[in-house]
Amino acid sequence: MRILTVALLLFATLANAEPRTLRFSVVDSWAMPLARIENGRLTGGILFELFTATAQKVGLQPEFRILPRARVDQAQLKRSIDLRCYVAPAWTDRQFPEYRWSVPLLVQRDLLVSKTSMPGDLERLPKQTIGTVLGYHYPRLQPLLESGQLARDDARNQELVLRKLQAGRYRYAISNQFALDWFNHDLPDSQRLRGVEVVEETALACQVLDAPDLPTESILDALATLKDSGEIERILANYR
């Protein structure tokens, strides 16, 4: 009788437990077209579609955890997120042995951007301020900052950087191609911002928690399938 009681209590506990979700980190300063964040919730954008498609492929409900950029590392250390995406090894200061890297999923092209089509050469710019995103690391820009040739003017996200450039706060900014295309989409050609030089190209992937209660291998396979099938490229095409 005692064994039956214990078994029933265990069954009741399992029955009442919330189903396992697939927990994605979402940086609160991401902007369109990467992510639309409304009232503290991820509701759209490239990464919303990628996350949703990944969760569907492994049969789990996606859960989006909105975090300040500085707290994503801490979330990984606590294993409170399952996937950290839109990241590259060069962008992380720590090693996370409990997480496995996916295949590269897309490439981010960072551009030197101006209001005109004037030629651009980052290393030859005269001393000035340049528009950047708060918390972003730009390896090619770093020696120019350290020498004092250039100074950063940080904004909270990429859209704000481009708006400040458009308003004439500085002559140049650094923007990824996705954000620039989105910003220019509905503008007449005369008002569009111009990419004048490729600063860097970075292959981006996801880090996936390797845990007993998570189908890690299936998640990695799902991400690879989304890439190989062309689904990620189709998602990106919706935002160009």
PDB file of C-alpha atoms in Angstrom:
ATOM      1  CA  MET A   1       0.000   0.000   0.000  1.00  0.00           C
ATOM      2  CA  ARG A   2       2.856   2.351   0.877  1.00  0.00           C
ATOM      3  CA  ILE A   3       4.553   1.660  -2.474  1.00  0.00           C
ATOM      4  CA  LEU A   4       1.289   2.319  -4.321  1.00  0.00           C
ATOM      5  CA  THR A   5       0.835   5.631  -2.488  1.00  0.00           C
ATOM      6  CA  VAL A   6       4.366   6.751  -3.384  1.00  0.00           C
ATOM      7  CA  ALA A   7       3.829   5.745  -7.014  1.00  0.00           C
ATOM      8  CA  LEU A   8       0.558   7.695  -7.179  1.00  0.00           C
ATOM      9  CA  LEU A   9       2.196  10.773  -5.677  1.00  0.00           C
ATOM     10  CA  LEU A  10       5.029  10.543  -8.211  1.00  0.00           C
ATOM     11  CA  PHE A  11       2.538  10.153 -11.062  1.00  0.00           C
ATOM     12  CA  ALA A  12       0.559  13.154  -9.850  1.00  0.00           C
ATOM     13  CA  THR A  13       3.728  15.251  -9.609  1.00  0.00           C
ATOM     14  CA  LEU A  14       4.760  14.360 -13.164  1.00  0.00           C
ATOM     15  CA  ALA A  15       1.249  14.967 -14.466  1.00  0.00           C
ATOM     16  CA  ASN A  16       1.150  18.430 -12.940  1.00  0.00           C
ATOM     17  CA  ALA A  17       4.663  19.400 -14.060  1.00  0.00           C
ATOM     18  CA  GLU A  18       4.801  21.976 -16.815  1.00  0.00           C
ATOM     19  CA  PRO A  19       5.977  20.547 -20.163  1.00  0.00           C
ATOM     20  CA  ARG A  20       9.589  21.205 -21.165  1.00  0.00           C
ATOM     21  CA  THR A  21       9.984  24.299 -23.322  1.00  0.00           C
ATOM     22  CA  LEU A  22      12.848  25.271 -25.614  1.00  0.00           C
ATOM     23  CA  ARG A  23      14.312  28.387 -24.003  1.00  0.00           C
ATOM     24  CA  PHE A  24      15.889  30.941 -26.347  1.00  0.00           C
ATOM     25  CA  SER A  25      17.818  34.005 -25.179  1.00  0.00           C
ATOM     26  CA  VAL A  26      16.662  37.274 -26.746  1.00  0.00           C
ATOM     27  CA  VAL A  27      18.798  40.396 -26.294  1.00  0.00           C
ATOM     28  CA  ASP A  28      16.567  43.288 -25.242  1.00  0.00           C
ATOM     29  CA  SER A  29      18.366  45.743 -27.532  1.00  0.00           C
ATOM     30  CA  TRP A  30      17.781  43.723 -30.722  1.00  0.00           C
ATOM     31  CA  ALA A  31      15.722  45.630 -33.286  1.00  0.00           C
ATOM     32  CA  MET A  32      14.088  44.866 -36.609  1.00  0.00           C
ATOM     33  CA  PRO A  33      14.639  43.059 -38.817  1.00  0.00           C
ATOM     34  CA  LEU A  34      16.333  40.720 -36.310  1.00  0.00           C
ATOM     35  CA  ALA A  35      13.609  40.951 -33.695  1.00  0.00           C
ATOM     36  CA  ARG A  36      10.428  42.824 -32.876  1.00  0.00           C
ATOM     37  CA  ILE A  37      10.068  43.157 -29.104  1.00  0.00           C
ATOM     38  CA  GLU A  38       6.743  44.541 -27.888  1.00  0.00           C
ATOM     39  CA  ASN A  39       5.769  44.910 -24.220  1.00  0.00           C
ATOM     40  CA  GLY A  40       8.614  42.626 -23.206  1.00  0.00           C
ATOM     41  CA  ARG A  41       7.711  39.881 -25.691  1.00  0.00           C
ATOM     42  CA  LEU A  42       9.353  38.694 -28.895  1.00  0.00           C
ATOM     43  CA  THR A  43       6.650  38.936 -31.555  1.00  0.00           C
ATOM     44  CA  GLY A  44       8.380  38.971 -34.945  1.00  0.00           C
ATOM     45  CA  GLY A  45      11.513  39.292 -37.007  1.00  0.00           C
ATOM     46  CA  ILE A  46      14.179  37.023 -38.501  1.00  0.00           C
ATOM     47  CA  LEU A  47      15.127  35.377 -35.211  1.00  0.00           C
ATOM     48  CA  PHE A  48      11.498  34.923 -34.123  1.00  0.00           C
ATOM     49  CA  GLU A  49      10.912  32.924 -37.306  1.00  0.00           C
ATOM     50  CA  LEU A  50      14.155  30.950 -36.905  1.00  0.00           C
ATOM     51  CA  PHE A  51      13.428  30.120 -33.261  1.00  0.00           C
ATOM     52  CA  THR A  52       9.842  29.110 -33.982  1.00  0.00           C
ATOM     53  CA  ALA A  53      10.861  26.874 -36.888  1.00  0.00           C
ATOM     54  CA  THR A  54      13.549  25.188 -34.773  1.00  0.00           C
ATOM     55  CA  ALA A  55      11.139  24.475 -31.921  1.00  0.00           C
ATOM     56  CA  GLN A  56       8.544  23.077 -34.318  1.00  0.00           C
ATOM     57  CA  LYS A  57      11.068  20.663 -35.799  1.00  0.00           C
ATOM     58  CA  VAL A  58      11.853  19.127 -32.397  1.00  0.00           C
ATOM     59  CA  GLY A  59       8.289  19.219 -31.100  1.00  0.00           C
ATOM     60  CA  LEU A  60       8.826  21.687 -28.254  1.00  0.00           C
ATOM     61  CA  GLN A  61       7.134  24.957 -27.384  1.00  0.00           C
ATOM     62  CA  PRO A  62       9.497  27.937 -27.776  1.00  0.00           C
ATOM     63  CA  GLU A  63      10.067  30.179 -24.772  1.00  0.00           C
ATOM     64  CA  PHE A  64      11.707  33.559 -25.361  1.00  0.00           C
ATOM     65  CA  ARG A  65      13.728  34.965 -22.475  1.00  0.00           C
ATOM     66  CA  ILE A  66      14.331  38.691 -22.913  1.00  0.00           C
ATOM     67  CA  LEU A  67      17.682  39.621 -21.374  1.00  0.00           C
ATOM     68  CA  PRO A  68      20.080  42.574 -21.334  1.00  0.00           C
ATOM     69  CA  ARG A  69      23.140  41.751 -23.421  1.00  0.00           C
ATOM     70  CA  ALA A  70      25.375  41.734 -20.327  1.00  0.00           C
ATOM     71  CA  ARG A  71      23.262  39.018 -18.677  1.00  0.00           C
ATOM     72  CA  VAL A  72      23.281  36.424 -21.462  1.00  0.00           C
ATOM     73  CA  ASP A  73      26.615  34.965 -20.338  1.00  0.00           C
ATOM     74  CA  GLN A  74      25.258  34.650 -16.804  1.00  0.00           C
ATOM     75  CA  ALA A  75      22.160  32.862 -18.105  1.00  0.00           C
ATOM     76  CA  GLN A  76      24.389  30.347 -19.860  1.00  0.00           C
ATOM     77  CA  LEU A  77      26.464  29.800 -16.736  1.00  0.00           C
ATOM     78  CA  LYS A  78      23.235  29.092 -14.830  1.00  0.00           C
ATOM     79  CA  ARG A  79      21.981  26.871 -17.701  1.00  0.00           C
ATOM     80  CA  SER A  80      18.735  28.862 -17.671  1.00  0.00           C
ATOM     81  CA  ILE A  81      18.648  29.109 -21.479  1.00  0.00           C
ATOM     82  CA  ASP A  82      18.816  26.269 -23.986  1.00  0.00           C
ATOM     83  CA  LEU A  83      19.834  28.191 -27.120  1.00  0.00           C
ATOM     84  CA  ARG A  84      21.860  31.316 -27.640  1.00  0.00           C
ATOM     85  CA  CYS A  85      21.730  32.260 -31.295  1.00  0.00           C
ATOM     86  CA  TYR A  86      23.080  34.979 -33.562  1.00  0.00           C
ATOM     87  CA  VAL A  87      26.510  34.592 -32.001  1.00  0.00           C
ATOM     88  CA  ALA A  88      30.066  33.778 -33.100  1.00  0.00           C
ATOM     89  CA  PRO A  89      33.008  32.367 -31.113  1.00  0.00           C
ATOM     90  CA  ALA A  90      34.866  35.664 -31.529  1.00  0.00           C
ATOM     91  CA  TRP A  91      31.975  37.509 -29.864  1.00  0.00           C
ATOM     92  CA  THR A  92      32.042  35.522 -26.615  1.00  0.00           C
ATOM     93  CA  ASP A  93      34.529  36.234 -23.834  1.00  0.00           C
ATOM     94  CA  ARG A  94      33.860  32.943 -22.032  1.00  0.00           C
ATOM     95  CA  GLN A  95      33.920  29.267 -22.875  1.00  0.00           C
ATOM     96  CA  PHE A  96      30.723  27.343 -22.158  1.00  0.00           C
ATOM     97  CA  PRO A  97      31.607  23.620 -22.158  1.00  0.00           C
ATOM     98  CA  GLU A  98      27.979  22.610 -21.482  1.00  0.00           C
ATOM     99  CA  TYR A  99      26.939  24.141 -24.817  1.00  0.00           C
ATOM    100  CA  ARG A 100      27.606  22.822 -28.318  1.00  0.00           C
ATOM    101  CA  TRP A 101      27.974  24.953 -31.435  1.00  0.00           C
ATOM    102  CA  SER A 102      25.612  24.493 -34.358  1.00  0.00           C
ATOM    103  CA  VAL A 103      26.724  24.735 -37.951  1.00  0.00           C
ATOM    104  CA  PRO A 104      27.077  28.344 -39.221  1.00  0.00           C
ATOM    105  CA  LEU A 105      23.569  29.503 -40.086  1.00  0.00           C
ATOM    106  CA  LEU A 106      24.023  32.914 -41.681  1.00  0.00           C
ATOM    107  CA  VAL A 107      26.645  35.563 -42.340  1.00  0.00           C
ATOM    108  CA  GLN A 108      26.531  39.088 -40.945  1.00  0.00           C
ATOM    109  CA  ARG A 109      28.182  41.742 -43.075  1.00  0.00           C
ATOM    110  CA  ASP A 110      29.130  44.843 -41.110  1.00  0.00           C
ATOM    111  CA  LEU A 111      29.390  47.912 -43.326  1.00  0.00           C
ATOM    112  CA  LEU A 112      30.771  51.397 -43.051  1.00  0.00           C
ATOM    113  CA  VAL A 113      27.676  53.476 -43.817  1.00  0.00           C
ATOM    114  CA  SER A 114      27.279  57.086 -44.935  1.00  0.00           C
ATOM    115  CA  LYS A 115      24.519  59.393 -46.159  1.00  0.00           C
ATOM    116  CA  THR A 116      26.284  59.651 -49.520  1.00  0.00           C
ATOM    117  CA  SER A 117      28.142  57.277 -51.791  1.00  0.00           C
ATOM    118  CA  MET A 118      31.499  58.859 -50.973  1.00  0.00           C
ATOM    119  CA  PRO A 119      34.355  56.339 -50.953  1.00  0.00           C
ATOM    120  CA  GLY A 120      35.075  54.909 -47.524  1.00  0.00           C
ATOM    121  CA  ASP A 121      38.239  53.470 -46.005  1.00  0.00           C
ATOM    122  CA  LEU A 122      37.940  52.933 -42.267  1.00  0.00           C
ATOM    123  CA  GLU A 123      41.665  53.182 -41.544  1.00  0.00           C
ATOM    124  CA  ARG A 124      42.023  56.428 -43.512  1.00  0.00           C
ATOM    125  CA  LEU A 125      39.133  58.352 -42.008  1.00  0.00           C
ATOM    126  CA  PRO A 126      40.199  61.658 -40.447  1.00  0.00           C
ATOM    127  CA  LYS A 127      39.728  62.068 -36.715  1.00  0.00           C
ATOM    128  CA  GLN A 128      35.994  61.949 -35.961  1.00  0.00           C
ATOM    129  CA  THR A 129      33.164  60.223 -34.121  1.00  0.00           C
ATOM    130  CA  ILE A 130      31.547  57.167 -35.674  1.00  0.00           C
ATOM    131  CA  GLY A 131      28.149  55.633 -34.922  1.00  0.00           C
ATOM    132  CA  THR A 132      28.186  52.251 -33.152  1.00  0.00           C
ATOM    133  CA  VAL A 133      25.905  50.004 -31.088  1.00  0.00           C
ATOM    134  CA  LEU A 134      26.335  49.950 -27.332  1.00  0.00           C
ATOM    135  CA  GLY A 135      28.079  46.771 -26.194  1.00  0.00           C
ATOM    136  CA  TYR A 136      29.100  45.655 -29.702  1.00  0.00           C
ATOM    137  CA  HIS A 137      32.741  44.762 -30.283  1.00  0.00           C
ATOM    138  CA  TYR A 138      34.233  45.755 -33.645  1.00  0.00           C
ATOM    139  CA  PRO A 139      37.707  44.162 -33.947  1.00  0.00           C
ATOM    140  CA  ARG A 140      38.787  46.230 -36.955  1.00  0.00           C
ATOM    141  CA  LEU A 141      37.652  49.440 -35.280  1.00  0.00           C
ATOM    142  CA  GLN A 142      39.421  48.777 -31.971  1.00  0.00           C
ATOM    143  CA  PRO A 143      42.965  49.920 -32.884  1.00  0.00           C
ATOM    144  CA  LEU A 144      41.557  53.154 -34.335  1.00  0.00           C
ATOM    145  CA  LEU A 145      39.700  53.811 -31.083  1.00  0.00           C
ATOM    146  CA  GLU A 146      42.797  53.093 -29.012  1.00  0.00           C
ATOM    147  CA  SER A 147      44.903  55.480 -31.110  1.00  0.00           C
ATOM    148  CA  GLY A 148      42.302  58.235 -30.783  1.00  0.00           C
ATOM    149  CA  GLN A 149      41.770  58.472 -34.545  1.00  0.00           C
ATOM    150  CA  LEU A 150      38.096  57.542 -34.080  1.00  0.00           C
ATOM    151  CA  ALA A 151      35.667  57.772 -31.165  1.00  0.00           C
ATOM    152  CA  ARG A 152      32.463  55.815 -30.626  1.00  0.00           C
ATOM    153  CA  ASP A 153      29.020  57.374 -30.411  1.00  0.00           C
ATOM    154  CA  ASP A 154      26.951  54.492 -29.021  1.00  0.00           C
ATOM    155  CA  ALA A 155      23.221  54.005 -29.436  1.00  0.00           C
ATOM    156  CA  ARG A 156      21.134  51.276 -27.815  1.00  0.00           C
ATOM    157  CA  ASN A 157      20.396  49.419 -31.045  1.00  0.00           C
ATOM    158  CA  GLN A 158      21.233  49.399 -34.726  1.00  0.00           C
ATOM    159  CA  GLU A 159      18.127  51.283 -35.829  1.00  0.00           C
ATOM    160  CA  LEU A 160      18.968  54.207 -33.542  1.00  0.00           C
ATOM    161  CA  VAL A 161      22.517  54.297 -34.917  1.00  0.00           C
ATOM    162  CA  LEU A 162      21.149  54.685 -38.436  1.00  0.00           C
ATOM    163  CA  ARG A 163      18.597  57.314 -37.393  1.00  0.00           C
ATOM    164  CA  LYS A 164      21.348  59.396 -35.819  1.00  0.00           C
ATOM    165  CA  LEU A 165      23.397  59.080 -39.013  1.00  0.00           C
ATOM    166  CA  GLN A 166      20.396  60.172 -41.064  1.00  0.00           C
ATOM    167  CA  ALA A 167      19.957  63.169 -38.730  1.00  0.00           C
ATOM    168  CA  GLY A 168      23.560  64.236 -39.271  1.00  0.00           C
ATOM    169  CA  ARG A 169      24.920  63.413 -35.818  1.00  0.00           C
ATOM    170  CA  TYR A 170      28.006  61.940 -37.488  1.00  0.00           C
ATOM    171  CA  ARG A 171      29.246  61.308 -41.025  1.00  0.00           C
ATOM    172  CA  TYR A 172      29.765  57.565 -40.753  1.00  0.00           C
ATOM    173  CA  ALA A 173      28.347  54.640 -38.815  1.00  0.00           C
ATOM    174  CA  ILE A 174      28.817  50.900 -38.734  1.00  0.00           C
ATOM    175  CA  SER A 175      25.733  48.834 -39.504  1.00  0.00           C
ATOM    176  CA  ASN A 176      25.026  45.252 -40.444  1.00  0.00           C
ATOM    177  CA  GLN A 177      23.565  44.655 -43.890  1.00  0.00           C
ATOM    178  CA  PHE A 178      20.249  43.307 -42.516  1.00  0.00           C
ATOM    179  CA  ALA A 179      19.537  46.475 -40.536  1.00  0.00           C
ATOM    180  CA  LEU A 180      20.625  48.775 -43.371  1.00  0.00           C
ATOM    181  CA  ASP A 181      18.384  47.041 -45.920  1.00  0.00           C
ATOM    182  CA  TRP A 182      15.445  47.196 -43.509  1.00  0.00           C
ATOM    183  CA  PHE A 183      16.030  50.864 -42.730  1.00  0.00           C
ATOM    184  CA  ASN A 184      16.233  51.780 -46.422  1.00  0.00           C
ATOM    185  CA  HIS A 185      13.310  49.656 -47.554  1.00  0.00           C
ATOM    186  CA  ASP A 186      10.572  52.298 -47.655  1.00  0.00           C
ATOM    187  CA  LEU A 187      12.793  55.318 -48.295  1.00  0.00           C
ATOM    188  CA  PRO A 188      13.136  57.002 -51.698  1.00  0.00           C
ATOM    189  CA  ASP A 189      16.527  56.441 -53.255  1.00  0.00           C
ATOM    190  CA  SER A 190      17.629  60.020 -52.548  1.00  0.00           C
ATOM    191  CA  GLN A 191      17.219  59.470 -48.793  1.00  0.00           C
ATOM    192  CA  ARG A 192      18.733  56.022 -48.492  1.00  0.00           C
ATOM    193  CA  LEU A 193      21.893  55.444 -46.492  1.00  0.00           C
ATOM    194  CA  ARG A 194      24.802  53.905 -48.378  1.00  0.00           C
ATOM    195  CA  GLY A 195      27.173  51.109 -47.494  1.00  0.00           C
ATOM    196  CA  VAL A 196      30.578  52.366 -48.622  1.00  0.00           C
ATOM    197  CA  GLU A 197      32.892  49.599 -47.361  1.00  0.00           C
ATOM    198  CA  VAL A 198      32.630  46.087 -45.920  1.00  0.00           C
ATOM    199  CA  VAL A 199      34.177  46.233 -42.463  1.00  0.00           C
ATOM    200  CA  GLU A 200      33.789  42.576 -41.487  1.00  0.00           C
ATOM    201  CA  GLU A 201      31.948  39.401 -42.386  1.00  0.00           C
ATOM    202  CA  THR A 202      31.134  37.007 -39.565  1.00  0.00           C
ATOM    203  CA  ALA A 203      29.569  33.542 -39.718  1.00  0.00           C
ATOM    204  CA  LEU A 204      26.927  33.252 -36.991  1.00  0.00           C
ATOM    205  CA  ALA A 205      25.564  30.167 -35.277  1.00  0.00           C
ATOM    206  CA  CYS A 206      23.730  28.958 -32.164  1.00  0.00           C
ATOM    207  CA  GLN A 207      25.018  27.484 -28.929  1.00  0.00           C
ATOM    208  CA  VAL A 208      22.828  24.589 -27.719  1.00  0.00           C
ATOM    209  CA  LEU A 209      22.749  23.297 -24.146  1.00  0.00           C
ATOM    210  CA  ASP A 210      23.877  19.668 -23.870  1.00  0.00           C
ATOM    211  CA  ALA A 211      21.577  18.384 -21.129  1.00  0.00           C
ATOM    212  CA  PRO A 212      19.888  15.014 -20.389  1.00  0.00           C
ATOM    213  CA  ASP A 213      16.381  16.508 -20.531  1.00  0.00           C
ATOM    214  CA  LEU A 214      16.966  18.228 -23.876  1.00  0.00           C
ATOM    215  CA  PRO A 215      17.101  16.600 -27.356  1.00  0.00           C
ATOM    216  CA  THR A 216      20.378  18.366 -28.103  1.00  0.00           C
ATOM    217  CA  GLU A 217      21.334  16.265 -31.101  1.00  0.00           C
ATOM    218  CA  SER A 218      17.897  16.704 -32.657  1.00  0.00           C
ATOM    219  CA  ILE A 219      18.100  20.475 -32.160  1.00  0.00           C
ATOM    220  CA  LEU A 220      21.513  20.627 -33.849  1.00  0.00           C
ATOM    221  CA  ASP A 221      20.170  18.470 -36.709  1.00  0.00           C
ATOM    222  CA  ALA A 222      17.101  20.737 -37.028  1.00  0.00           C
ATOM    223  CA  LEU A 223      19.282  23.841 -37.325  1.00  0.00           C
ATOM    224  CA  ALA A 224      21.459  22.153 -39.953  1.00  0.00           C
ATOM    225  CA  THR A 225      18.336  21.120 -41.891  1.00  0.00           C
ATOM    226  CA  LEU A 226      16.938  24.662 -41.799  1.00  0.00           C
ATOM    227  CA  LYS A 227      20.223  25.871 -43.258  1.00  0.00           C
ATOM    228  CA  ASP A 228      20.664  23.132 -45.891  1.00  0.00           C
ATOM    229  CA  SER A 229      17.040  23.240 -47.066  1.00  0.00           C
ATOM    230  CA  GLY A 230      17.207  26.955 -47.850  1.00  0.00           C
ATOM    231  CA  GLU A 231      14.581  27.789 -45.198  1.00  0.00           C
ATOM    232  CA  ILE A 232      16.845  30.293 -43.450  1.00  0.00           C
ATOM    233  CA  GLU A 233      17.529  32.047 -46.731  1.00  0.00           C
ATOM    234  CA  ARG A 234      13.772  32.204 -47.377  1.00  0.00           C
ATOM    235  CA  ILE A 235      13.273  33.793 -43.953  1.00  0.00           C
ATOM    236  CA  LEU A 236      15.988  36.361 -44.681  1.00  0.00           C
ATOM    237  CA  ALA A 237      14.427  37.162 -48.062  1.00  0.00           C
ATOM    238  CA  ASN A 238      11.243  38.301 -46.306  1.00  0.00           C
ATOM    239  CA  TYR A 239      13.156  41.157 -44.660  1.00  0.00           C
ATOM    240  CA  ARG A 240      15.213  42.519 -47.542  1.00  0.00           C
TER     241      ARG A 240
END
